[in-house]
Amino acid sequence: MSDFETILLDRRGRVGVITLNRPKALNALNAQLMGEVVAAVEELEQDPEIGAILITGSERAFAAGADIKEMQPKTFADVYAEDLFTQWDRLSAARKPIVAAVAGYALGGGCELAMLCDFIIAADTAKFGQPEIKLGVIPGIGGSQRLTRAVGKAKAMDLCLTGRNMDAEEAERAGLVARIVPAADLLDEALKAATTIAEMSLPIAMMAKEAVNRSFETTLAEGVRFERRVFHSTFATADQKEGMAAFIEKRAPNFSHR
Ligand SMILES: CC(C)=CC(=O)SCCNC(=O)CCNC(=O)[C@H](O)C(C)(C)COP(=O)(O)OP(=O)(O)OC[C@H]1O[C@@H](n2cnc3c(N)ncnc32)[C@H](O)[C@@H]1OP(=O)(O)O
């Protein structure tokens, strides 16, 4: 059972869909919404019927950032004591694939939330940016690190230092966005992608995610060694037997997620 107020959670087949739902505040990420997104992802992680997670917002905003009104009165002692935003680290511990479907503003914490997902499908209306500098702060949910890894130093510096936004086309060219679709098709296309992933073998999809993510943490040689060992371990699964048999028998695989 889930009882959320600032998000909607629903299950579409094997996909868990989390919709940010603070429309009046352009889905600004306050403590409640942040807690609910993390709780929903952890609930879906535990659900054996779910193979992939989709996080989305509204037509106007994926999320316009961390909630400025909530942050404004806090002191250094407050944010240090509560370790503000540390909760978001629990999203990067998720092992199931997570797709972000972004329309409208994905600014500050909104862009950072999208980057915490495994890849981003953007509507042609999407706008990405790290405007924290305009508020007298810097990104605090991984933006300076994940954006730099996604788009390189030059563009990350440009965005973090000027606070300007980039549109969907620039974000795709820069490598932040996997694909752009017309705004009207965003949810359908993102759901199609998430469903495709969810129909794969879950343990193998988790291994693929872990292997790609390892490339951010290690040297090339170590990463390739890690990949090779994980690849070898896929042969211990029923789904490797089934996937290869299905190819040879010219039929669709029937994965058991084991
Ligand atoms: C500090 C860290 C680690 C991370 C951060 O994310 S800091 C925040 C970064 N984000 C921003 O600086 C963007 C702030 N928002 C805007 O600049 C604008 O709202 C906009 C360009 C996204 C949209 O402008 P528009 O004129 O179309 O809409 P507004 O009237 O400005 O907004 C509608 C409604 O939403 C409230 N809102 C928007 N963003 C936030 C936010 N990040 N935190 C709290 N509230 C937000 C806005 O105040 C307005 O509500 P009210 O009319 O009740 O004031």
mmCIF file of C-alpha atoms and ligand atoms in Angstrom:
data_model
loop_
_atom_site.group_PDB
_atom_site.id
_atom_site.type_symbol
_atom_site.label_atom_id
_atom_site.label_comp_id
_atom_site.label_asym_id
_atom_site.label_seq_id
_atom_site.Cartn_x
_atom_site.Cartn_y
_atom_site.Cartn_z
ATOM 1 C CA MET A 1 0.000 0.000 0.000
ATOM 2 C CA SER A 2 1.242 3.502 -0.689
ATOM 3 C CA ASP A 3 -0.183 6.786 0.505
ATOM 4 C CA PHE A 4 1.520 9.668 -1.267
ATOM 5 C CA GLU A 5 0.448 13.320 -1.535
ATOM 6 C CA THR A 6 3.030 15.039 -3.717
ATOM 7 C CA ILE A 7 3.520 12.221 -6.192
ATOM 8 C CA LEU A 8 1.300 9.726 -7.970
ATOM 9 C CA LEU A 9 2.420 6.131 -8.157
ATOM 10 C CA ASP A 10 0.898 3.678 -10.514
ATOM 11 C CA ARG A 11 1.851 0.396 -12.067
ATOM 12 C CA ARG A 12 1.527 -0.071 -15.835
ATOM 13 C CA GLY A 13 2.294 -3.737 -16.415
ATOM 14 C CA ARG A 14 5.856 -4.264 -15.206
ATOM 15 C CA VAL A 15 6.601 -0.515 -15.116
ATOM 16 C CA GLY A 16 6.217 1.577 -11.962
ATOM 17 C CA VAL A 17 5.324 5.143 -12.954
ATOM 18 C CA ILE A 18 6.099 7.959 -10.501
ATOM 19 C CA THR A 19 4.532 11.300 -11.469
ATOM 20 C CA LEU A 20 5.665 14.388 -9.565
ATOM 21 C CA ASN A 21 2.512 16.202 -8.541
ATOM 22 C CA ARG A 22 2.976 19.708 -7.082
ATOM 23 C CA PRO A 23 1.637 21.572 -10.117
ATOM 24 C CA LYS A 24 1.213 24.970 -8.406
ATOM 25 C CA ALA A 25 4.908 25.009 -7.494
ATOM 26 C CA LEU A 26 6.111 23.552 -10.828
ATOM 27 C CA ASN A 27 6.997 20.359 -8.948
ATOM 28 C CA ALA A 28 9.544 22.140 -6.751
ATOM 29 C CA LEU A 29 11.263 19.450 -4.744
ATOM 30 C CA ASN A 30 10.366 20.046 -1.099
ATOM 31 C CA ALA A 31 11.250 17.624 1.697
ATOM 32 C CA GLN A 32 7.919 15.821 1.440
ATOM 33 C CA LEU A 33 8.138 15.265 -2.318
ATOM 34 C CA MET A 34 11.758 14.198 -2.034
ATOM 35 C CA GLY A 35 10.863 11.676 0.696
ATOM 36 C CA GLU A 36 7.939 10.354 -1.330
ATOM 37 C CA VAL A 37 9.982 9.854 -4.526
ATOM 38 C CA VAL A 38 12.634 7.961 -2.595
ATOM 39 C CA ALA A 39 10.004 5.873 -0.756
ATOM 40 C CA ALA A 40 8.200 5.071 -4.040
ATOM 41 C CA VAL A 41 11.419 3.996 -5.752
ATOM 42 C CA GLU A 42 12.294 1.809 -2.772
ATOM 43 C CA GLU A 43 8.771 0.300 -2.809
ATOM 44 C CA LEU A 44 9.107 -0.489 -6.538
ATOM 45 C CA GLU A 45 12.591 -1.897 -5.975
ATOM 46 C CA GLN A 46 11.057 -4.454 -3.583
ATOM 47 C CA ASP A 47 8.185 -5.379 -5.931
ATOM 48 C CA PRO A 48 9.066 -8.540 -7.903
ATOM 49 C CA GLU A 49 6.414 -7.687 -10.535
ATOM 50 C CA ILE A 50 8.214 -4.447 -11.467
ATOM 51 C CA GLY A 51 11.072 -4.495 -13.966
ATOM 52 C CA ALA A 52 11.605 -0.772 -14.618
ATOM 53 C CA ILE A 53 10.695 2.597 -13.139
ATOM 54 C CA LEU A 54 9.617 5.753 -14.957
ATOM 55 C CA ILE A 55 9.793 9.188 -13.319
ATOM 56 C CA THR A 56 7.945 12.065 -14.930
ATOM 57 C CA GLY A 57 6.414 15.463 -14.150
ATOM 58 C CA SER A 58 3.871 17.678 -15.866
ATOM 59 C CA GLU A 59 3.743 19.263 -19.314
ATOM 60 C CA ARG A 60 5.045 22.535 -17.858
ATOM 61 C CA ALA A 61 7.708 21.199 -15.519
ATOM 62 C CA PHE A 62 9.513 17.985 -14.740
ATOM 63 C CA ALA A 63 10.697 19.919 -11.664
ATOM 64 C CA ALA A 64 11.725 23.575 -11.313
ATOM 65 C CA GLY A 65 14.324 22.686 -8.716
ATOM 66 C CA ALA A 66 14.678 22.236 -5.004
ATOM 67 C CA ASP A 67 12.056 24.230 -3.107
ATOM 68 C CA ILE A 68 13.586 27.690 -2.730
ATOM 69 C CA LYS A 69 10.930 28.841 -0.247
ATOM 70 C CA GLU A 70 11.679 25.884 2.004
ATOM 71 C CA MET A 71 15.468 26.375 1.766
ATOM 72 C CA GLN A 72 15.618 30.171 2.107
ATOM 73 C CA PRO A 73 15.363 30.463 5.938
ATOM 74 C CA LYS A 74 17.782 27.637 6.705
ATOM 75 C CA THR A 75 21.164 28.338 8.302
ATOM 76 C CA PHE A 76 24.452 26.570 7.706
ATOM 77 C CA ALA A 77 23.927 24.747 11.026
ATOM 78 C CA ASP A 78 20.512 23.530 9.814
ATOM 79 C CA VAL A 79 21.606 22.207 6.424
ATOM 80 C CA TYR A 80 24.775 20.654 7.840
ATOM 81 C CA ALA A 81 22.960 18.984 10.744
ATOM 82 C CA GLU A 82 20.222 17.521 8.557
ATOM 83 C CA ASP A 83 22.743 16.803 5.775
ATOM 84 C CA LEU A 84 20.301 18.433 3.337
ATOM 85 C CA PHE A 85 19.699 16.382 0.164
ATOM 86 C CA THR A 86 21.575 13.291 1.360
ATOM 87 C CA GLN A 87 18.273 11.419 0.960
ATOM 88 C CA TRP A 88 18.630 11.650 -2.815
ATOM 89 C CA ASP A 89 21.710 9.403 -2.634
ATOM 90 C CA ARG A 90 19.298 6.539 -1.966
ATOM 91 C CA LEU A 91 18.046 6.894 -5.564
ATOM 92 C CA SER A 92 21.491 6.178 -6.927
ATOM 93 C CA ALA A 93 21.432 2.942 -4.919
ATOM 94 C CA ALA A 94 18.402 1.726 -6.921
ATOM 95 C CA ARG A 95 19.295 -1.361 -8.944
ATOM 96 C CA LYS A 96 16.307 -1.482 -11.289
ATOM 97 C CA PRO A 97 16.518 0.690 -14.419
ATOM 98 C CA ILE A 98 14.979 4.165 -14.047
ATOM 99 C CA VAL A 99 13.917 6.275 -17.038
ATOM 100 C CA ALA A 100 13.233 10.023 -16.728
ATOM 101 C CA ALA A 101 10.568 11.502 -19.024
ATOM 102 C CA VAL A 102 11.140 15.250 -19.031
ATOM 103 C CA ALA A 103 8.864 17.976 -20.404
ATOM 104 C CA GLY A 104 9.193 21.669 -19.581
ATOM 105 C CA TYR A 105 11.563 22.857 -16.874
ATOM 106 C CA ALA A 106 14.166 20.532 -15.380
ATOM 107 C CA LEU A 107 16.177 23.086 -13.433
ATOM 108 C CA GLY A 108 18.559 22.769 -10.511
ATOM 109 C CA GLY A 109 17.387 19.817 -8.429
ATOM 110 C CA GLY A 110 14.999 18.941 -11.285
ATOM 111 C CA CYS A 111 17.901 18.484 -13.673
ATOM 112 C CA GLU A 112 19.760 16.617 -10.931
ATOM 113 C CA LEU A 113 16.797 14.288 -10.360
ATOM 114 C CA ALA A 114 16.653 13.569 -14.107
ATOM 115 C CA MET A 115 20.381 12.792 -14.035
ATOM 116 C CA LEU A 116 19.902 10.438 -11.081
ATOM 117 C CA CYS A 117 17.802 8.351 -13.477
ATOM 118 C CA ASP A 118 19.572 6.018 -15.905
ATOM 119 C CA PHE A 119 18.625 7.931 -19.003
ATOM 120 C CA ILE A 120 16.478 10.849 -20.050
ATOM 121 C CA ILE A 121 13.815 10.960 -22.757
ATOM 122 C CA ALA A 122 12.970 14.615 -23.372
ATOM 123 C CA ALA A 123 9.991 16.340 -24.913
ATOM 124 C CA ASP A 124 10.880 19.001 -27.455
ATOM 125 C CA THR A 125 9.707 21.511 -24.804
ATOM 126 C CA ALA A 126 12.284 20.459 -22.207
ATOM 127 C CA LYS A 127 14.687 22.992 -20.697
ATOM 128 C CA PHE A 128 17.619 21.925 -18.583
ATOM 129 C CA GLY A 129 19.815 24.049 -16.372
ATOM 130 C CA GLN A 130 21.708 24.446 -13.120
ATOM 131 C CA PRO A 131 20.691 27.994 -12.142
ATOM 132 C CA GLU A 132 21.716 27.688 -8.463
ATOM 133 C CA ILE A 133 24.427 30.321 -8.904
ATOM 134 C CA LYS A 134 21.692 32.917 -9.453
ATOM 135 C CA LEU A 135 20.433 32.111 -5.930
ATOM 136 C CA GLY A 136 23.857 32.402 -4.331
ATOM 137 C CA VAL A 137 24.422 28.648 -4.001
ATOM 138 C CA ILE A 138 25.830 25.818 -6.111
ATOM 139 C CA PRO A 139 24.255 22.502 -7.180
ATOM 140 C CA GLY A 140 23.821 20.210 -4.169
ATOM 141 C CA ILE A 141 22.240 17.009 -5.519
ATOM 142 C CA GLY A 142 25.156 15.966 -7.703
ATOM 143 C CA GLY A 143 24.691 18.436 -10.566
ATOM 144 C CA SER A 144 28.299 19.633 -10.759
ATOM 145 C CA GLN A 145 29.458 16.008 -10.942
ATOM 146 C CA ARG A 146 26.824 14.227 -13.044
ATOM 147 C CA LEU A 147 26.355 17.085 -15.514
ATOM 148 C CA THR A 148 30.116 17.255 -16.091
ATOM 149 C CA ARG A 149 30.266 13.518 -16.727
ATOM 150 C CA ALA A 150 27.288 13.765 -19.107
ATOM 151 C CA VAL A 151 28.210 16.834 -21.163
ATOM 152 C CA GLY A 152 31.908 17.484 -20.442
ATOM 153 C CA LYS A 153 33.677 20.278 -18.590
ATOM 154 C CA ALA A 154 33.088 23.130 -21.065
ATOM 155 C CA LYS A 155 29.306 22.953 -21.159
ATOM 156 C CA ALA A 156 28.978 22.030 -17.475
ATOM 157 C CA MET A 157 31.046 25.095 -16.552
ATOM 158 C CA ASP A 158 28.960 27.237 -18.922
ATOM 159 C CA LEU A 159 25.685 26.067 -17.352
ATOM 160 C CA CYS A 160 26.815 26.103 -13.703
ATOM 161 C CA LEU A 161 28.584 29.493 -13.962
ATOM 162 C CA THR A 162 26.089 31.434 -16.106
ATOM 163 C CA GLY A 163 22.969 29.682 -14.800
ATOM 164 C CA ARG A 164 21.517 29.651 -18.324
ATOM 165 C CA ASN A 165 19.125 26.966 -19.540
ATOM 166 C CA MET A 166 19.642 24.694 -22.532
ATOM 167 C CA ASP A 167 16.818 23.446 -24.701
ATOM 168 C CA ALA A 168 16.148 19.807 -25.576
ATOM 169 C CA GLU A 169 18.135 19.906 -28.829
ATOM 170 C CA GLU A 170 21.235 21.331 -27.173
ATOM 171 C CA ALA A 171 20.872 18.805 -24.347
ATOM 172 C CA GLU A 172 20.652 15.938 -26.821
ATOM 173 C CA ARG A 173 23.658 17.182 -28.830
ATOM 174 C CA ALA A 174 25.615 17.509 -25.589
ATOM 175 C CA GLY A 175 24.801 13.950 -24.502
ATOM 176 C CA LEU A 176 22.536 14.714 -21.541
ATOM 177 C CA VAL A 177 19.424 13.419 -23.280
ATOM 178 C CA ALA A 178 19.079 10.014 -24.961
ATOM 179 C CA ARG A 179 16.283 11.043 -27.322
ATOM 180 C CA ILE A 180 13.795 13.813 -28.025
ATOM 181 C CA VAL A 181 10.150 13.195 -28.841
ATOM 182 C CA PRO A 182 7.204 15.523 -29.528
ATOM 183 C CA ALA A 183 5.717 16.695 -26.213
ATOM 184 C CA ALA A 184 2.369 15.045 -26.981
ATOM 185 C CA ASP A 185 4.079 11.648 -27.328
ATOM 186 C CA LEU A 186 6.401 11.884 -24.316
ATOM 187 C CA LEU A 187 4.581 9.622 -21.896
ATOM 188 C CA ASP A 188 3.748 6.991 -24.533
ATOM 189 C CA GLU A 189 7.319 6.900 -25.853
ATOM 190 C CA ALA A 190 8.869 6.811 -22.386
ATOM 191 C CA LEU A 191 6.458 4.107 -21.298
ATOM 192 C CA LYS A 192 7.280 2.126 -24.435
ATOM 193 C CA ALA A 193 11.002 2.355 -23.638
ATOM 194 C CA ALA A 194 10.469 1.434 -19.977
ATOM 195 C CA THR A 195 8.197 -1.463 -20.968
ATOM 196 C CA THR A 196 10.813 -2.769 -23.413
ATOM 197 C CA ILE A 197 13.359 -2.743 -20.577
ATOM 198 C CA ALA A 198 10.900 -4.296 -18.113
ATOM 199 C CA GLU A 199 10.295 -7.192 -20.509
ATOM 200 C CA MET A 200 13.996 -8.076 -20.534
ATOM 201 C CA SER A 201 15.401 -10.370 -17.866
ATOM 202 C CA LEU A 202 15.437 -8.291 -14.663
ATOM 203 C CA PRO A 203 18.723 -9.636 -13.266
ATOM 204 C CA ILE A 204 20.419 -9.117 -16.633
ATOM 205 C CA ALA A 205 19.067 -5.559 -16.943
ATOM 206 C CA MET A 206 20.331 -4.868 -13.420
ATOM 207 C CA MET A 207 23.750 -6.234 -14.371
ATOM 208 C CA ALA A 208 23.857 -4.080 -17.512
ATOM 209 C CA LYS A 209 22.981 -1.001 -15.424
ATOM 210 C CA GLU A 210 25.640 -1.843 -12.855
ATOM 211 C CA ALA A 211 28.268 -2.376 -15.554
ATOM 212 C CA VAL A 212 27.548 0.946 -17.306
ATOM 213 C CA ASN A 213 27.546 2.786 -13.974
ATOM 214 C CA ARG A 214 30.885 1.199 -13.060
ATOM 215 C CA SER A 215 32.470 3.147 -15.923
ATOM 216 C CA PHE A 216 31.964 6.332 -13.878
ATOM 217 C CA GLU A 217 33.777 4.931 -10.864
ATOM 218 C CA THR A 218 36.836 3.156 -12.176
ATOM 219 C CA THR A 219 39.638 2.904 -14.747
ATOM 220 C CA LEU A 220 39.002 1.467 -18.221
ATOM 221 C CA ALA A 221 40.993 -1.695 -17.471
ATOM 222 C CA GLU A 222 39.174 -2.302 -14.166
ATOM 223 C CA GLY A 223 35.835 -1.535 -15.811
ATOM 224 C CA VAL A 224 36.435 -4.002 -18.639
ATOM 225 C CA ARG A 225 37.526 -6.668 -16.123
ATOM 226 C CA PHE A 226 34.351 -6.011 -14.088
ATOM 227 C CA GLU A 227 32.211 -6.251 -17.234
ATOM 228 C CA ARG A 228 33.890 -9.520 -18.268
ATOM 229 C CA ARG A 229 33.214 -11.147 -14.864
ATOM 230 C CA VAL A 230 29.592 -9.973 -14.832
ATOM 231 C CA PHE A 231 29.202 -11.186 -18.427
ATOM 232 C CA HIS A 232 30.530 -14.606 -17.341
ATOM 233 C CA SER A 233 28.036 -14.652 -14.471
ATOM 234 C CA THR A 234 25.089 -14.154 -16.876
ATOM 235 C CA PHE A 235 25.743 -17.784 -17.890
ATOM 236 C CA ALA A 236 24.622 -18.823 -14.407
ATOM 237 C CA THR A 237 21.105 -17.539 -15.104
ATOM 238 C CA ALA A 238 18.113 -19.358 -16.552
ATOM 239 C CA ASP A 239 17.478 -16.284 -18.703
ATOM 240 C CA GLN A 240 20.781 -16.650 -20.601
ATOM 241 C CA LYS A 241 19.752 -20.212 -21.498
ATOM 242 C CA GLU A 242 16.266 -19.040 -22.474
ATOM 243 C CA GLY A 243 17.423 -15.942 -24.415
ATOM 244 C CA MET A 244 19.885 -17.869 -26.567
ATOM 245 C CA ALA A 245 17.530 -20.855 -27.051
ATOM 246 C CA ALA A 246 14.762 -18.491 -28.153
ATOM 247 C CA PHE A 247 17.062 -16.917 -30.752
ATOM 248 C CA ILE A 248 18.042 -20.312 -32.151
ATOM 249 C CA GLU A 249 14.435 -21.548 -32.162
ATOM 250 C CA LYS A 250 13.321 -18.300 -33.860
ATOM 251 C CA ARG A 251 10.792 -17.342 -31.167
ATOM 252 C CA ALA A 252 10.393 -14.608 -28.573
ATOM 253 C CA PRO A 253 12.159 -15.301 -25.268
ATOM 254 C CA ASN A 254 10.096 -16.022 -22.183
ATOM 255 C CA PHE A 255 12.284 -14.723 -19.396
ATOM 256 C CA SER A 256 11.723 -16.005 -15.854
ATOM 257 C CA HIS A 257 13.871 -13.265 -14.266
ATOM 258 C CA ARG A 258 16.094 -15.891 -12.728
HETATM 259 C C1 LIG B 1 20.038 24.589 -4.372
HETATM 260 C C2 LIG B 1 19.905 23.301 -5.038
HETATM 261 C C3 LIG B 1 20.823 22.259 -4.582
HETATM 262 C C4 LIG B 1 19.073 23.033 -6.009
HETATM 263 C C5 LIG B 1 18.027 23.903 -6.620
HETATM 264 O O1 LIG B 1 17.296 23.332 -7.313
HETATM 265 S S1 LIG B 1 17.834 25.584 -6.361
HETATM 266 C C6 LIG B 1 16.449 25.981 -7.418
HETATM 267 C C7 LIG B 1 16.825 25.994 -8.856
HETATM 268 N N1 LIG B 1 15.681 26.396 -9.672
HETATM 269 C C8 LIG B 1 15.435 27.637 -9.978
HETATM 270 O O2 LIG B 1 16.144 28.568 -9.610
HETATM 271 C C9 LIG B 1 14.202 27.884 -10.809
HETATM 272 C C10 LIG B 1 13.190 28.711 -10.031
HETATM 273 N N2 LIG B 1 11.987 28.974 -10.829
HETATM 274 C C11 LIG B 1 11.967 29.842 -11.845
HETATM 275 O O3 LIG B 1 12.933 30.455 -12.192
HETATM 276 C C12 LIG B 1 10.635 30.030 -12.513
HETATM 277 O O4 LIG B 1 9.626 29.568 -11.660
HETATM 278 C C13 LIG B 1 10.544 29.297 -13.867
HETATM 279 C C14 LIG B 1 11.476 29.970 -14.898
HETATM 280 C C15 LIG B 1 10.871 27.830 -13.750
HETATM 281 C C16 LIG B 1 9.069 29.406 -14.392
HETATM 282 O O5 LIG B 1 8.680 30.761 -14.430
HETATM 283 P P1 LIG B 1 7.140 31.143 -14.567
HETATM 284 O O6 LIG B 1 7.076 32.622 -14.610
HETATM 285 O O7 LIG B 1 6.537 30.383 -15.698
HETATM 286 O O8 LIG B 1 6.442 30.575 -13.252
HETATM 287 P P2 LIG B 1 6.526 31.161 -11.770
HETATM 288 O O9 LIG B 1 5.411 32.098 -11.544
HETATM 289 O O10 LIG B 1 7.892 31.660 -11.478
HETATM 290 O O11 LIG B 1 6.326 29.828 -10.897
HETATM 291 C C17 LIG B 1 5.055 29.283 -10.617
HETATM 292 C C18 LIG B 1 5.015 28.954 -9.133
HETATM 293 O O12 LIG B 1 6.010 27.975 -8.853
HETATM 294 C C19 LIG B 1 6.862 28.424 -7.820
HETATM 295 N N3 LIG B 1 8.212 27.889 -8.008
HETATM 296 C C20 LIG B 1 8.867 27.736 -9.170
HETATM 297 N N4 LIG B 1 10.070 27.209 -8.951
HETATM 298 C C21 LIG B 1 10.176 27.050 -7.621
HETATM 299 C C22 LIG B 1 11.216 26.545 -6.788
HETATM 300 N N5 LIG B 1 12.368 26.049 -7.270
HETATM 301 N N6 LIG B 1 10.991 26.527 -5.461
HETATM 302 C C23 LIG B 1 9.823 26.968 -4.931
HETATM 303 N N7 LIG B 1 8.809 27.444 -5.680
HETATM 304 C C24 LIG B 1 8.993 27.489 -7.011
HETATM 305 C C25 LIG B 1 6.825 29.940 -7.951
HETATM 306 O O13 LIG B 1 7.251 30.550 -6.775
HETATM 307 C C26 LIG B 1 5.355 30.172 -8.274
HETATM 308 O O14 LIG B 1 4.578 30.043 -7.104
HETATM 309 P P3 LIG B 1 3.933 31.369 -6.395
HETATM 310 O O15 LIG B 1 3.198 32.091 -7.472
HETATM 311 O O16 LIG B 1 3.090 30.814 -5.307
HETATM 312 O O17 LIG B 1 5.107 32.142 -5.868
#
